[in-house]
Amino acid sequence: MDRGGWYTVMNGFDDANIFQTWDFGRIAHPGRDLSHIVLRRDGQPVAAAQLLVRRVPGIGGIALVMWGPLWRPKGRPADPADFLAIMDAMKAEYSVRRGLFLRVLPRVEDGAGEGARALSAMEALGMRHSDAKAPYRTFIMDLTRDEATIHKDLSRHWRRGLAKAEGPGWKSSRAPRPRSSTPSTTCSSRRSAARVSAPSTAAP
């Protein structure tokens, strides 16, 4: 699948995010190949994922899914069965068929409800949860307010750190915008990874 084809698929999902974009994969992980898997029903994508694949001598390699898979199609109710189906497909393709270590960092709304169900679905496929890495968190801040108000609303810890960063000896400047940059559209290899404990499997 090429860049344009992937964006056509990805833009059909409400849970599409920057970590699943072609450009993020190419720029943030230049040492990995991009691989894509799409599940369709009646010709329409119901679940999809971009995987970052790296071959590793001795263990086969790693296929990583960041903030995926996508399984909330626009204009239609999300079906948890589609999440389970694409997880099963990734395992079959990447872990079983290609012999890669599959690591999945799913995008879930909370740890108790949807997060717990997603974890349960992955464990049912033989995958293992790892606490080795702190969970990813996103903070949203209203930047339309004036600077003094934003500073005032920060916790004491953050205000202290910010004041230190803005102290004497530091100067910030705006970098000029790069003139061009259409990322090269290289072909995507068909390998990727998701986190699993034993020799796991994932399918494209």
mmCIF file of C-alpha atoms in Angstrom:
data_model
loop_
_atom_site.group_PDB
_atom_site.id
_atom_site.type_symbol
_atom_site.label_atom_id
_atom_site.label_comp_id
_atom_site.label_asym_id
_atom_site.label_seq_id
_atom_site.Cartn_x
_atom_site.Cartn_y
_atom_site.Cartn_z
ATOM 1 C CA MET A 1 0.000 0.000 0.000
ATOM 2 C CA ASP A 2 1.345 3.444 -0.868
ATOM 3 C CA ARG A 3 1.107 6.677 1.108
ATOM 4 C CA GLY A 4 -2.031 7.942 -0.609
ATOM 5 C CA GLY A 5 -3.803 4.609 -0.244
ATOM 6 C CA TRP A 6 -3.068 4.470 3.475
ATOM 7 C CA TYR A 7 -4.329 8.006 4.077
ATOM 8 C CA THR A 8 -7.537 7.186 2.200
ATOM 9 C CA VAL A 9 -8.118 4.280 4.586
ATOM 10 C CA MET A 10 -6.967 6.107 7.736
ATOM 11 C CA ASN A 11 -9.146 9.161 7.095
ATOM 12 C CA GLY A 12 -12.216 6.941 7.282
ATOM 13 C CA PHE A 13 -11.737 6.379 11.031
ATOM 14 C CA ASP A 14 -12.702 8.561 13.981
ATOM 15 C CA ASP A 15 -9.773 7.217 16.015
ATOM 16 C CA ALA A 16 -7.142 8.127 13.387
ATOM 17 C CA ASN A 17 -4.168 9.848 15.031
ATOM 18 C CA ILE A 18 -0.703 11.180 14.255
ATOM 19 C CA PHE A 19 1.062 8.006 15.389
ATOM 20 C CA GLN A 20 -0.726 6.025 12.678
ATOM 21 C CA THR A 21 0.213 8.432 9.886
ATOM 22 C CA TRP A 22 2.591 7.416 7.120
ATOM 23 C CA ASP A 23 4.706 10.538 7.616
ATOM 24 C CA PHE A 24 5.146 9.989 11.359
ATOM 25 C CA GLY A 25 6.321 6.451 10.712
ATOM 26 C CA ARG A 26 8.818 7.519 8.061
ATOM 27 C CA ILE A 27 10.197 10.531 9.941
ATOM 28 C CA ALA A 28 10.136 9.336 13.577
ATOM 29 C CA HIS A 29 11.222 5.749 12.813
ATOM 30 C CA PRO A 30 13.493 5.889 9.752
ATOM 31 C CA GLY A 31 15.043 2.525 10.571
ATOM 32 C CA ARG A 32 11.763 0.642 10.320
ATOM 33 C CA ASP A 33 9.691 -0.532 7.380
ATOM 34 C CA LEU A 34 6.012 0.414 7.209
ATOM 35 C CA SER A 35 3.449 -2.329 6.882
ATOM 36 C CA HIS A 36 -0.336 -1.986 6.700
ATOM 37 C CA ILE A 37 -3.263 -4.263 7.375
ATOM 38 C CA VAL A 38 -6.900 -3.486 6.558
ATOM 39 C CA LEU A 39 -10.010 -5.500 7.438
ATOM 40 C CA ARG A 40 -13.032 -4.881 5.211
ATOM 41 C CA ARG A 41 -16.709 -5.749 5.412
ATOM 42 C CA ASP A 42 -18.823 -5.402 2.278
ATOM 43 C CA GLY A 43 -15.843 -3.648 0.702
ATOM 44 C CA GLN A 44 -15.597 -1.019 3.451
ATOM 45 C CA PRO A 45 -12.689 -0.820 5.954
ATOM 46 C CA VAL A 46 -13.853 -1.668 9.488
ATOM 47 C CA ALA A 47 -10.403 -1.886 11.112
ATOM 48 C CA ALA A 48 -6.852 -1.058 10.055
ATOM 49 C CA ALA A 49 -3.343 -0.583 11.397
ATOM 50 C CA GLN A 50 0.066 0.703 10.414
ATOM 51 C CA LEU A 51 2.924 -1.317 11.817
ATOM 52 C CA LEU A 52 6.571 -0.317 12.166
ATOM 53 C CA VAL A 53 8.750 -3.307 11.371
ATOM 54 C CA ARG A 54 12.406 -3.873 12.142
ATOM 55 C CA ARG A 55 14.316 -7.066 11.460
ATOM 56 C CA VAL A 56 16.527 -8.173 14.360
ATOM 57 C CA PRO A 57 19.106 -10.940 13.827
ATOM 58 C CA GLY A 58 18.534 -13.886 16.125
ATOM 59 C CA ILE A 59 14.906 -13.164 17.067
ATOM 60 C CA GLY A 60 13.401 -12.414 13.672
ATOM 61 C CA GLY A 61 12.294 -8.879 14.329
ATOM 62 C CA ILE A 62 9.743 -6.600 15.931
ATOM 63 C CA ALA A 63 6.430 -5.268 14.602
ATOM 64 C CA LEU A 64 5.147 -2.241 16.524
ATOM 65 C CA VAL A 65 1.640 -0.751 16.427
ATOM 66 C CA MET A 66 1.490 2.745 17.931
ATOM 67 C CA TRP A 67 -1.947 3.989 18.997
ATOM 68 C CA GLY A 68 -3.677 1.395 16.904
ATOM 69 C CA PRO A 69 -5.358 -0.502 15.515
ATOM 70 C CA LEU A 70 -8.015 1.860 14.159
ATOM 71 C CA TRP A 71 -11.472 0.352 14.589
ATOM 72 C CA ARG A 72 -13.978 3.214 14.913
ATOM 73 C CA PRO A 73 -15.160 3.888 11.325
ATOM 74 C CA LYS A 74 -16.706 7.304 10.675
ATOM 75 C CA GLY A 75 -20.472 7.367 10.452
ATOM 76 C CA ARG A 76 -20.903 3.881 11.927
ATOM 77 C CA PRO A 77 -20.981 2.496 15.461
ATOM 78 C CA ALA A 78 -17.717 0.878 16.543
ATOM 79 C CA ASP A 79 -17.915 -2.887 16.991
ATOM 80 C CA PRO A 80 -15.558 -4.406 19.607
ATOM 81 C CA ALA A 81 -15.618 -7.580 17.512
ATOM 82 C CA ASP A 82 -13.695 -5.684 14.819
ATOM 83 C CA PHE A 83 -10.975 -4.813 17.350
ATOM 84 C CA LEU A 84 -10.643 -8.484 18.273
ATOM 85 C CA ALA A 85 -10.691 -9.524 14.607
ATOM 86 C CA ILE A 86 -7.844 -7.225 13.559
ATOM 87 C CA MET A 87 -5.805 -8.156 16.633
ATOM 88 C CA ASP A 88 -6.235 -11.805 15.677
ATOM 89 C CA ALA A 89 -5.316 -11.018 12.061
ATOM 90 C CA MET A 90 -2.165 -9.123 13.100
ATOM 91 C CA LYS A 91 -1.107 -11.960 15.335
ATOM 92 C CA ALA A 92 -1.644 -14.517 12.588
ATOM 93 C CA GLU A 93 0.237 -12.508 9.955
ATOM 94 C CA TYR A 94 3.094 -10.917 11.854
ATOM 95 C CA SER A 95 3.732 -13.288 14.741
ATOM 96 C CA VAL A 96 2.793 -16.646 13.275
ATOM 97 C CA ARG A 97 3.501 -16.289 9.571
ATOM 98 C CA ARG A 98 6.428 -13.854 9.669
ATOM 99 C CA GLY A 99 7.891 -14.870 13.022
ATOM 100 C CA LEU A 100 8.008 -11.337 14.415
ATOM 101 C CA PHE A 101 7.610 -10.149 17.983
ATOM 102 C CA LEU A 102 4.347 -8.202 17.981
ATOM 103 C CA ARG A 103 4.013 -5.177 20.244
ATOM 104 C CA VAL A 104 0.748 -3.203 20.371
ATOM 105 C CA LEU A 105 0.259 0.140 22.109
ATOM 106 C CA PRO A 106 -3.512 0.561 21.638
ATOM 107 C CA ARG A 107 -5.340 3.846 21.817
ATOM 108 C CA VAL A 108 -7.975 3.391 24.509
ATOM 109 C CA GLU A 109 -10.039 6.018 26.285
ATOM 110 C CA ASP A 110 -9.601 4.791 29.854
ATOM 111 C CA GLY A 111 -7.999 2.047 31.878
ATOM 112 C CA ALA A 112 -11.057 0.699 33.666
ATOM 113 C CA GLY A 113 -13.671 0.451 30.903
ATOM 114 C CA GLU A 114 -12.493 0.333 27.319
ATOM 115 C CA GLY A 115 -8.872 -0.175 28.354
ATOM 116 C CA ALA A 116 -9.746 -3.222 30.430
ATOM 117 C CA ARG A 117 -11.794 -4.711 27.587
ATOM 118 C CA ALA A 118 -8.979 -4.144 25.094
ATOM 119 C CA LEU A 119 -6.473 -5.749 27.448
ATOM 120 C CA SER A 120 -8.798 -8.692 28.001
ATOM 121 C CA ALA A 121 -9.203 -9.158 24.230
ATOM 122 C CA MET A 122 -5.430 -9.157 23.700
ATOM 123 C CA GLU A 123 -4.820 -11.551 26.568
ATOM 124 C CA ALA A 124 -7.407 -13.896 25.055
ATOM 125 C CA LEU A 125 -5.147 -14.053 21.990
ATOM 126 C CA GLY A 126 -2.153 -15.057 24.116
ATOM 127 C CA MET A 127 -0.621 -11.594 24.416
ATOM 128 C CA ARG A 128 0.817 -10.330 27.693
ATOM 129 C CA HIS A 129 0.498 -6.884 29.227
ATOM 130 C CA SER A 130 3.758 -5.204 30.220
ATOM 131 C CA ASP A 131 4.126 -2.454 32.842
ATOM 132 C CA ALA A 132 7.728 -1.824 31.813
ATOM 133 C CA LYS A 133 6.763 1.450 30.157
ATOM 134 C CA ALA A 134 4.707 4.261 31.691
ATOM 135 C CA PRO A 135 1.373 4.821 29.945
ATOM 136 C CA TYR A 136 1.281 7.555 27.333
ATOM 137 C CA ARG A 137 -0.727 10.629 28.313
ATOM 138 C CA THR A 138 -1.857 13.669 26.354
ATOM 139 C CA PHE A 139 -2.550 17.022 28.002
ATOM 140 C CA ILE A 140 -4.696 19.584 26.214
ATOM 141 C CA MET A 141 -4.204 23.250 27.078
ATOM 142 C CA ASP A 142 -6.197 26.266 25.941
ATOM 143 C CA LEU A 143 -3.573 28.564 24.405
ATOM 144 C CA THR A 144 -6.072 31.296 23.523
ATOM 145 C CA ARG A 145 -5.782 32.642 27.093
ATOM 146 C CA ASP A 146 -3.179 35.250 27.990
ATOM 147 C CA GLU A 147 0.225 34.082 29.183
ATOM 148 C CA ALA A 148 -0.222 35.263 32.780
ATOM 149 C CA THR A 149 -3.433 33.237 33.167
ATOM 150 C CA ILE A 150 -1.809 30.114 31.732
ATOM 151 C CA HIS A 151 1.128 30.438 34.153
ATOM 152 C CA LYS A 152 -1.249 30.997 37.086
ATOM 153 C CA ASP A 153 -3.179 27.804 36.342
ATOM 154 C CA LEU A 154 -0.051 25.651 36.322
ATOM 155 C CA SER A 155 0.821 23.646 39.422
ATOM 156 C CA ARG A 156 3.498 25.056 41.705
ATOM 157 C CA HIS A 157 5.946 22.404 40.509
ATOM 158 C CA TRP A 158 5.470 23.370 36.841
ATOM 159 C CA ARG A 159 5.576 27.109 37.578
ATOM 160 C CA ARG A 160 8.893 26.658 39.374
ATOM 161 C CA GLY A 161 10.356 24.653 36.517
ATOM 162 C CA LEU A 162 9.109 27.147 33.943
ATOM 163 C CA ALA A 163 10.526 30.112 35.861
ATOM 164 C CA LYS A 164 13.898 28.369 35.997
ATOM 165 C CA ALA A 165 13.785 27.652 32.268
ATOM 166 C CA GLU A 166 12.925 31.274 31.519
ATOM 167 C CA GLY A 167 15.673 32.631 33.785
ATOM 168 C CA PRO A 168 18.747 34.612 32.742
ATOM 169 C CA GLY A 169 20.995 33.030 30.158
ATOM 170 C CA TRP A 170 18.172 31.467 28.130
ATOM 171 C CA LYS A 171 16.773 32.898 24.949
ATOM 172 C CA SER A 172 14.108 31.457 22.695
ATOM 173 C CA SER A 173 13.560 32.224 19.023
ATOM 174 C CA ARG A 174 11.237 31.038 16.285
ATOM 175 C CA ALA A 175 12.888 28.869 13.658
ATOM 176 C CA PRO A 176 12.152 29.683 10.018
ATOM 177 C CA ARG A 177 9.701 27.344 8.350
ATOM 178 C CA PRO A 178 11.389 24.825 6.055
ATOM 179 C CA ARG A 179 10.858 25.695 2.441
ATOM 180 C CA SER A 180 9.633 22.400 1.215
ATOM 181 C CA SER A 181 9.180 18.856 2.122
ATOM 182 C CA THR A 182 7.198 16.329 0.535
ATOM 183 C CA PRO A 183 8.329 13.136 2.232
ATOM 184 C CA SER A 184 9.602 10.588 -0.193
ATOM 185 C CA THR A 185 7.032 7.972 -1.025
ATOM 186 C CA THR A 186 9.067 4.844 -0.649
ATOM 187 C CA CYS A 187 7.363 1.550 -0.993
ATOM 188 C CA SER A 188 6.268 -0.087 2.190
ATOM 189 C CA SER A 189 7.583 -3.467 3.096
ATOM 190 C CA ARG A 190 5.118 -5.882 4.552
ATOM 191 C CA ARG A 191 6.413 -6.263 8.072
ATOM 192 C CA SER A 192 5.424 -4.891 11.465
ATOM 193 C CA ALA A 193 5.209 -5.484 15.186
ATOM 194 C CA ALA A 194 3.006 -5.601 18.241
ATOM 195 C CA ARG A 195 3.843 -6.451 21.815
ATOM 196 C CA VAL A 196 3.407 -10.025 22.824
ATOM 197 C CA SER A 197 5.087 -12.069 25.475
ATOM 198 C CA ALA A 198 5.793 -15.416 23.908
ATOM 199 C CA PRO A 199 6.478 -15.889 20.237
ATOM 200 C CA SER A 200 3.425 -13.968 19.255
ATOM 201 C CA THR A 201 1.690 -13.352 16.051
ATOM 202 C CA ALA A 202 0.112 -10.546 14.189
ATOM 203 C CA ALA A 203 -1.442 -10.366 10.773
ATOM 204 C CA PRO A 204 -1.428 -7.563 8.184
#
